[in-house]
Coordinates of C-alpha atoms in Angstrom, one line a residue:
X1 CA -14.9 -83.2 -0.4
X2 CA -16.0 -83.8 -4.0
X3 CA -15.2 -82.1 -6.9
X4 CA -18.5 -81.6 -10.0
X5 CA -19.6 -78.9 -11.8
X6 CA -22.0 -76.8 -9.6
X7 CA -25.6 -76.8 -11.3
X8 CA -29.0 -75.5 -9.9
X9 CA -30.5 -78.9 -10.6
X10 CA -28.1 -80.5 -8.6
X11 CA -27.9 -78.0 -5.5
X12 CA -31.6 -78.2 -5.8
X13 CA -31.4 -81.5 -4.9
X14 CA -28.8 -82.4 -2.8
X15 CA -29.5 -83.7 0.5
X16 CA -27.6 -83.0 3.8
X17 CA -25.5 -85.8 5.4
X18 CA -26.4 -87.3 8.9
X19 CA -24.4 -85.8 11.1
X20 CA -21.5 -83.4 9.8
X21 CA -21.2 -80.6 7.2
X22 CA -19.8 -81.6 3.8
X23 CA -18.3 -79.5 0.7
X24 CA -19.1 -79.7 -3.0
X25 CA -16.6 -77.7 -4.6
X26 CA -17.3 -76.6 -8.3
X27 CA -15.1 -78.5 -11.2
X28 CA -15.3 -75.4 -13.5
X29 CA -14.4 -72.4 -10.9
X30 CA -11.3 -73.3 -8.6
X31 CA -11.9 -71.7 -5.2
X32 CA -15.7 -72.0 -5.2
X33 CA -18.0 -74.7 -3.6
X34 CA -21.0 -75.3 -1.8
X35 CA -21.7 -76.4 2.1
X36 CA -24.4 -78.6 3.0
X37 CA -25.2 -78.3 6.7
X38 CA -26.6 -81.4 8.6
X39 CA -29.8 -79.2 9.0
X40 CA -30.2 -78.7 5.4
X41 CA -28.6 -75.2 4.9
X42 CA -27.0 -74.9 2.5
X43 CA -24.3 -71.9 1.6
X44 CA -22.0 -70.4 -1.4
X45 CA -18.3 -69.9 -0.4
X46 CA -15.1 -69.0 -1.9
X47 CA -11.5 -70.7 -0.8
X48 CA -8.4 -68.8 -1.7
X49 CA -4.0 -68.6 -0.6
X50 CA -3.6 -65.4 0.4
X51 CA -0.6 -64.3 -2.1
X52 CA 1.3 -62.6 0.3
X53 CA 2.0 -64.8 3.6
X54 CA 0.6 -68.0 1.7
X55 CA -2.1 -68.4 4.2
X56 CA -5.7 -70.5 3.4
X57 CA -8.4 -68.5 3.9
X58 CA -12.4 -69.3 3.3
X59 CA -15.0 -66.7 2.9
X60 CA -19.1 -67.9 2.9
X61 CA -21.3 -65.2 0.7
X62 CA -24.7 -66.8 1.4
X63 CA -27.0 -68.7 1.9
X64 CA -28.4 -70.6 -1.4
X65 CA -32.4 -69.9 -2.1
X66 CA -34.2 -67.0 -3.3
X67 CA -31.5 -63.8 -2.4
X68 CA -28.7 -66.2 -3.8
X69 CA -29.0 -68.3 -7.3
X70 CA -26.2 -70.4 -7.9
X71 CA -25.6 -68.2 -10.5
X72 CA -25.2 -65.1 -8.7
X73 CA -23.0 -66.9 -6.1
X74 CA -20.8 -67.6 -8.8
X75 CA -20.4 -64.3 -10.3
X76 CA -19.5 -63.0 -6.8
X77 CA -17.1 -65.7 -6.3
X78 CA -15.4 -65.0 -9.5
X79 CA -15.0 -61.8 -8.9
X80 CA -13.4 -62.5 -5.4
X81 CA -11.2 -64.5 -6.8
X82 CA -10.1 -62.2 -9.6
X83 CA -9.4 -60.0 -6.7
X84 CA -7.3 -62.3 -5.1
X85 CA -5.0 -62.8 -8.3
X86 CA -4.5 -58.8 -8.2
X87 CA -2.9 -59.7 -4.2
X88 CA -6.4 -58.7 -2.6
X89 CA -7.6 -60.5 0.7
X90 CA -11.5 -60.4 0.7
X91 CA -11.5 -62.1 4.1
X92 CA -9.2 -59.3 5.8
X93 CA -10.4 -57.0 3.5
X94 CA -14.5 -57.7 5.2
X95 CA -12.8 -58.0 8.9
X96 CA -11.2 -54.5 7.8
X97 CA -14.4 -52.8 7.0
X98 CA -16.6 -55.0 9.9
X99 CA -13.9 -53.5 12.4
X100 CA -13.4 -50.0 11.0
X101 CA -13.6 -47.5 13.8
X102 CA -17.4 -45.4 14.7
X103 CA -17.6 -41.6 14.4
X104 CA -17.7 -42.0 18.6
X105 CA -14.9 -44.3 18.6
X106 CA -12.8 -41.8 16.7
X107 CA -14.0 -38.8 19.5
X108 CA -12.6 -40.9 22.2
X109 CA -9.4 -41.1 20.3
X110 CA -9.8 -37.6 19.8
X111 CA -10.2 -36.6 23.4
X112 CA -8.2 -38.7 24.8
X113 CA -4.6 -38.2 22.5
X114 CA -5.3 -34.6 21.5
X115 CA -7.7 -32.8 23.2
X116 CA -6.5 -33.9 27.0
X117 CA -2.8 -33.4 26.9
X118 CA -3.0 -30.3 24.3
X119 CA -5.9 -28.4 25.3
X120 CA -7.1 -26.3 28.1
X121 CA -9.6 -27.7 30.3
X122 CA -12.4 -25.2 29.3
X123 CA -11.7 -26.4 25.7
X124 CA -12.0 -29.8 26.6
X125 CA -15.0 -29.1 28.2
X126 CA -16.3 -27.4 25.3
X127 CA -15.7 -30.1 22.8
X128 CA -17.2 -33.0 25.1
X129 CA -20.5 -30.9 25.1
X130 CA -20.4 -29.8 20.9
X131 CA -19.8 -33.8 20.8
X132 CA -22.7 -35.0 23.2
X133 CA -25.0 -32.4 22.3
X134 CA -24.8 -32.3 18.4
X135 CA -22.3 -34.3 16.4
X136 CA -22.5 -38.0 18.4
X137 CA -26.3 -38.0 18.2
X138 CA -26.4 -37.3 14.4
X139 CA -22.8 -38.9 13.2
X140 CA -21.8 -41.6 16.0
X141 CA -23.0 -44.7 14.7
X142 CA -21.8 -44.2 11.3
X143 CA -18.2 -45.2 10.1
X144 CA -15.7 -42.8 10.8
X145 CA -14.4 -43.9 6.6
X146 CA -17.9 -43.5 5.5
X147 CA -18.6 -40.0 6.9
X148 CA -19.3 -37.4 3.6
X149 CA -19.1 -33.7 3.1
X150 CA -22.5 -34.3 2.4
X151 CA -23.1 -35.3 6.0
X152 CA -21.4 -32.8 7.8
X153 CA -23.0 -30.2 5.7
X154 CA -26.5 -31.2 6.5
X155 CA -25.8 -31.3 10.4
X156 CA -24.0 -27.8 10.1
X157 CA -27.2 -26.6 8.5
X158 CA -29.3 -28.2 11.1
X159 CA -27.4 -25.5 13.8
X160 CA -27.6 -22.2 11.2
X161 CA -29.9 -20.8 13.9
X162 CA -27.1 -20.3 16.3
X163 CA -24.1 -19.7 13.7
X164 CA -21.6 -19.5 16.0
X165 CA -22.2 -22.6 17.5
X166 CA -22.6 -24.1 14.4
X167 CA -18.9 -23.0 13.1
X168 CA -17.9 -24.3 16.4
X169 CA -19.1 -27.7 15.5
X170 CA -17.8 -27.8 12.1
X171 CA -14.4 -26.6 13.1
X172 CA -14.3 -29.5 16.0
X173 CA -15.4 -32.3 13.2
X174 CA -12.7 -31.0 11.0
X175 CA -10.2 -31.0 13.2
X176 CA -11.3 -34.5 14.3
X177 CA -11.3 -35.6 10.7
X178 CA -7.9 -34.3 10.0
X179 CA -6.3 -36.0 12.7
X180 CA -8.3 -38.7 11.4
X181 CA -6.2 -38.6 8.1
X182 CA -3.0 -38.6 10.1
X183 CA -4.1 -41.6 12.1
X184 CA -4.9 -43.2 8.6
X185 CA -8.5 -43.9 10.0
X186 CA -9.5 -42.5 6.2
X187 CA -7.7 -41.0 3.3
X188 CA -9.5 -37.6 3.5
X189 CA -11.4 -34.9 5.5
X190 CA -15.2 -34.2 4.2
X191 CA -15.5 -31.4 7.0
X192 CA -13.1 -29.3 4.5
X193 CA -14.1 -26.7 2.2
X194 CA -17.8 -26.4 4.1
X195 CA -18.7 -22.8 3.6
X196 CA -19.1 -21.3 7.9
X197 CA -22.1 -19.1 8.6
X198 CA -21.6 -15.7 8.7
X199 CA -20.5 -14.9 12.5
X200 CA -21.7 -10.7 13.8
X201 CA -19.1 -9.9 16.6
X202 CA -20.1 -9.1 19.7
X203 CA -19.8 -5.2 20.4
X204 CA -21.6 -5.2 24.0
X205 CA -19.9 -3.4 26.7
X206 CA -21.1 -1.1 29.6
X207 CA -21.5 2.6 29.8
X208 CA -19.9 4.3 32.7
X209 CA -23.6 4.3 33.9
X210 CA -23.8 0.5 33.6
X211 CA -20.5 -0.5 34.9
X212 CA -21.4 2.1 38.3
X213 CA -24.4 -0.2 38.1
X214 CA -22.5 -3.4 38.1
X215 CA -20.3 -2.0 40.6
X216 CA -22.5 -1.5 43.3
X217 CA -24.5 -4.9 42.5
X218 CA -20.9 -6.4 43.1
X219 CA -20.7 -4.5 46.4
X220 CA -24.0 -5.8 47.4
X221 CA -23.8 -9.4 46.7
X222 CA -22.7 -11.4 50.2
X223 CA -20.3 -13.7 48.0
X224 CA -17.6 -11.3 48.1
X225 CA -14.7 -14.3 46.5
X226 CA -16.6 -14.4 43.5
X227 CA -17.6 -10.5 43.4
X228 CA -13.8 -9.8 43.7
X229 CA -13.0 -12.0 40.5
X230 CA -15.0 -9.9 38.7
X231 CA -13.3 -6.9 39.9
X232 CA -10.0 -8.3 39.0
X233 CA -10.6 -9.6 35.9
X234 CA -12.6 -5.5 35.1
X235 CA -9.3 -4.5 36.2
X236 CA -7.1 -6.5 34.4
X237 CA -9.2 -7.4 30.7
X238 CA -8.5 -10.9 31.6
X239 CA -10.4 -14.3 30.9
X240 CA -12.6 -15.4 33.5
X241 CA -10.9 -18.7 33.0
X242 CA -7.2 -17.2 33.7
X243 CA -8.8 -15.5 36.6
X244 CA -10.7 -18.6 38.6
X245 CA -7.5 -20.5 38.4
X246 CA -4.5 -18.1 39.4
X247 CA -2.6 -19.1 42.4
X248 CA -1.1 -16.6 44.6
X249 CA 2.2 -18.2 42.8
X250 CA 1.3 -16.0 39.8
X251 CA 1.4 -12.9 41.1
X252 CA 4.8 -10.8 41.8
X253 CA 2.7 -8.2 43.8
X254 CA 6.5 -5.8 44.8
X255 CA 6.9 -5.8 41.1
X256 CA 3.2 -5.4 40.3
X257 CA 3.4 -8.3 37.6
X258 CA 0.9 -11.2 37.1
X259 CA 2.1 -14.1 35.1
X260 CA 0.2 -16.1 33.5
X261 CA 1.0 -19.5 32.6
X262 CA 0.8 -20.8 29.8
X263 CA -1.7 -23.8 30.2
X264 CA -3.7 -21.2 31.7
X265 CA -3.9 -19.3 28.6
X266 CA -5.9 -19.2 25.5
X267 CA -2.6 -18.6 23.4
X268 CA -0.8 -21.4 24.6
X269 CA 2.2 -19.2 26.1
X270 CA 3.2 -17.3 29.0
X271 CA 1.9 -13.9 29.7
X272 CA 3.1 -11.4 31.7
X273 CA 0.3 -8.7 32.4
X274 CA 1.6 -5.2 34.3
X275 CA -1.0 -4.3 37.4
X276 CA -2.6 -1.3 38.1
X277 CA -2.7 0.7 41.2
X278 CA -6.4 -0.4 42.2
X279 CA -5.4 -4.0 40.8
X280 CA -2.7 -4.3 43.6
X281 CA -4.9 -2.7 46.1
X282 CA -7.4 -5.7 45.4
X283 CA -5.2 -8.4 45.3
X284 CA -3.8 -7.1 48.9
X285 CA -7.0 -7.0 50.3
X286 CA -7.9 -10.6 49.4
X287 CA -4.8 -11.8 50.6
X288 CA -5.3 -10.0 53.8
X289 CA -8.8 -11.8 53.9
X290 CA -8.2 -15.1 52.1
X291 CA -4.7 -15.3 51.9
X292 CA -4.5 -18.6 53.3
X293 CA -5.5 -20.7 50.2
X294 CA -3.4 -21.4 47.0
X295 CA -5.8 -20.5 44.7
X296 CA -7.0 -16.7 44.8
X297 CA -11.1 -17.5 44.2
X298 CA -11.5 -20.7 46.1
X299 CA -14.8 -22.3 47.3
X300 CA -14.5 -22.0 51.1
X301 CA -16.0 -25.1 51.4
X302 CA -13.6 -27.4 49.3
X303 CA -10.6 -25.0 48.9
X304 CA -11.1 -25.7 45.3
X305 CA -11.1 -23.0 42.4
X306 CA -14.7 -21.7 41.3
X307 CA -15.2 -23.8 38.1
X308 CA -17.7 -20.5 36.8
X309 CA -19.2 -18.0 38.1
X310 CA -22.5 -18.5 35.7
X311 CA -25.6 -18.6 38.9
X312 CA -23.6 -15.9 40.5
X313 CA -23.4 -13.5 37.4
X314 CA -27.0 -14.3 36.4
X315 CA -28.1 -12.4 39.8
X316 CA -25.8 -9.7 39.5
X317 CA -26.5 -8.7 36.0
X318 CA -30.2 -8.9 36.9
X319 CA -29.5 -6.9 40.1
X320 CA -27.5 -4.6 38.1
X321 CA -30.2 -4.3 35.0
X322 CA -27.8 -5.3 32.6
X323 CA -29.5 -6.9 28.9
X324 CA -27.7 -9.4 27.2
X325 CA -24.0 -9.0 28.7
X326 CA -21.9 -12.1 29.4
X327 CA -19.1 -12.3 31.5
X328 CA -16.6 -12.6 28.8
X329 CA -17.8 -8.9 27.3
X330 CA -16.4 -7.8 30.4
X331 CA -12.9 -8.2 28.3
X332 CA -14.9 -5.9 25.7
X333 CA -15.7 -3.3 28.6
X334 CA -11.7 -3.1 29.7
X335 CA -11.0 -2.5 25.9
X336 CA -13.4 -0.7 24.7
X337 CA -12.6 2.1 27.9
X338 CA -9.2 1.8 27.5
X339 CA -9.3 2.6 23.4
X340 CA -11.9 5.5 23.8
X341 CA -9.4 7.1 26.3
X342 CA -6.9 7.5 23.8
X343 CA -4.7 4.3 24.6
X344 CA -3.3 2.6 20.4
X345 CA -5.1 -0.6 19.5
X346 CA -1.6 -2.2 19.6
X347 CA -1.3 -1.7 23.5
X348 CA -4.8 -2.9 24.0
X349 CA -4.3 -5.9 22.3
X350 CA -0.7 -6.5 24.2
X351 CA -2.8 -6.1 27.6
X352 CA -5.7 -9.0 26.4
X353 CA -3.2 -11.3 25.3
X354 CA -4.3 -10.9 21.6
X355 CA -1.6 -12.4 19.0
X356 CA -3.6 -11.4 15.7
X357 CA -4.3 -7.3 15.2
X358 CA -7.6 -7.9 13.6
X359 CA -8.8 -9.2 17.1
X360 CA -8.1 -6.0 18.6
X361 CA -9.3 -3.6 15.5
X362 CA -12.9 -4.2 16.6
X363 CA -12.6 -1.4 18.5
X364 CA -10.9 0.7 15.8
X365 CA -13.7 3.1 15.9
X366 CA -13.8 3.9 19.4
X367 CA -10.7 5.7 18.6
X368 CA -12.4 8.4 17.2
X369 CA -12.9 9.8 20.1
X370 CA -9.6 11.1 21.1
X371 CA -9.3 12.0 17.9
X372 CA -12.2 14.1 17.7
X373 CA -10.6 15.9 21.0
X374 CA -7.5 16.5 19.3
X375 CA -8.8 18.0 16.3
X376 CA -10.9 20.9 18.6
X377 CA -7.6 21.9 20.0
X378 CA -6.5 23.6 16.9
X379 CA -10.4 24.9 16.6
X380 CA -10.1 26.9 20.0
X381 CA -7.4 28.9 18.6
X382 CA -9.1 30.3 16.0
X383 CA -11.8 33.3 15.6
X384 CA -15.2 31.5 14.9
X385 CA -16.4 32.5 11.3
X386 CA -18.9 35.6 11.3

């Protein structure tokens, strides 16, 4: 390995060896050199010793030519060798950058180490849907460390026509990048501080006339297993996922209690729900007709619980002539009828499994009906003004 002052004219005139690479090191800048291949390709490189472990490392800077002159290569080498003196390791840093995980790798880690062990199956399904449909097509191939708040903001803005969905995507991204900080994959959360879209909370529930049409449509449908699932939801205000995953072990029919296991509830806590007489009668009927299976509402062919009732629900609501009414809105119907009948918001919230009183507060205006009826009691005792 020769040592001499590298100049442009020397590099240009340097001929390749007959059968192997040879190196020429610059006499002015120790650690900076030129490799010449038998093919004639000339490449600049630096060689240094890692100050932490003493290992010798070599890094190629690029090929000599119009895109990298001797002067440019020497300036790059001088900067890298100065970094080495300060304790850096350019080869290791480049490898870390090259091997840095992509957003799609971060998503896999999130699902495997957080979502699957800690979230309900339905929530994991939603996460996968948001990732596959919205996040990964846009950010998946980016390095996780390179994602900026402006990238998150642009993705959020793309979904402005569906603000509820946009905010769920933003919340998922914030959680994923929050975990990436904990996992030392990046120093900050680029989703933090991005303002959510204003959401209009749904206030859709059934009037007594609509409720009657729904019950008639349930009675007329040939799939009475699915119909009974909706009936139990209407009688308890439970989430449909809690209904479909319910097993006979969860019920104490003698005491009239439904114990919802923590892994089936949204709040991840065990709930004890008192059952009405009508709910108990329904459960007794189901047990008499189909009580041999572990699950209350199982597919008769597989004996596995129904995953959802979307097709059934579409047929039933069409038959009942119900517009813009989701299966989750049965919880709103349950709550609204209780509140308008005089039940306190606190009790309704307990029955629905709400941990935040503000969640139940959407039904507060319905409490005016029993109050207005109460005011009429005194009005009836006074004579009308003449």
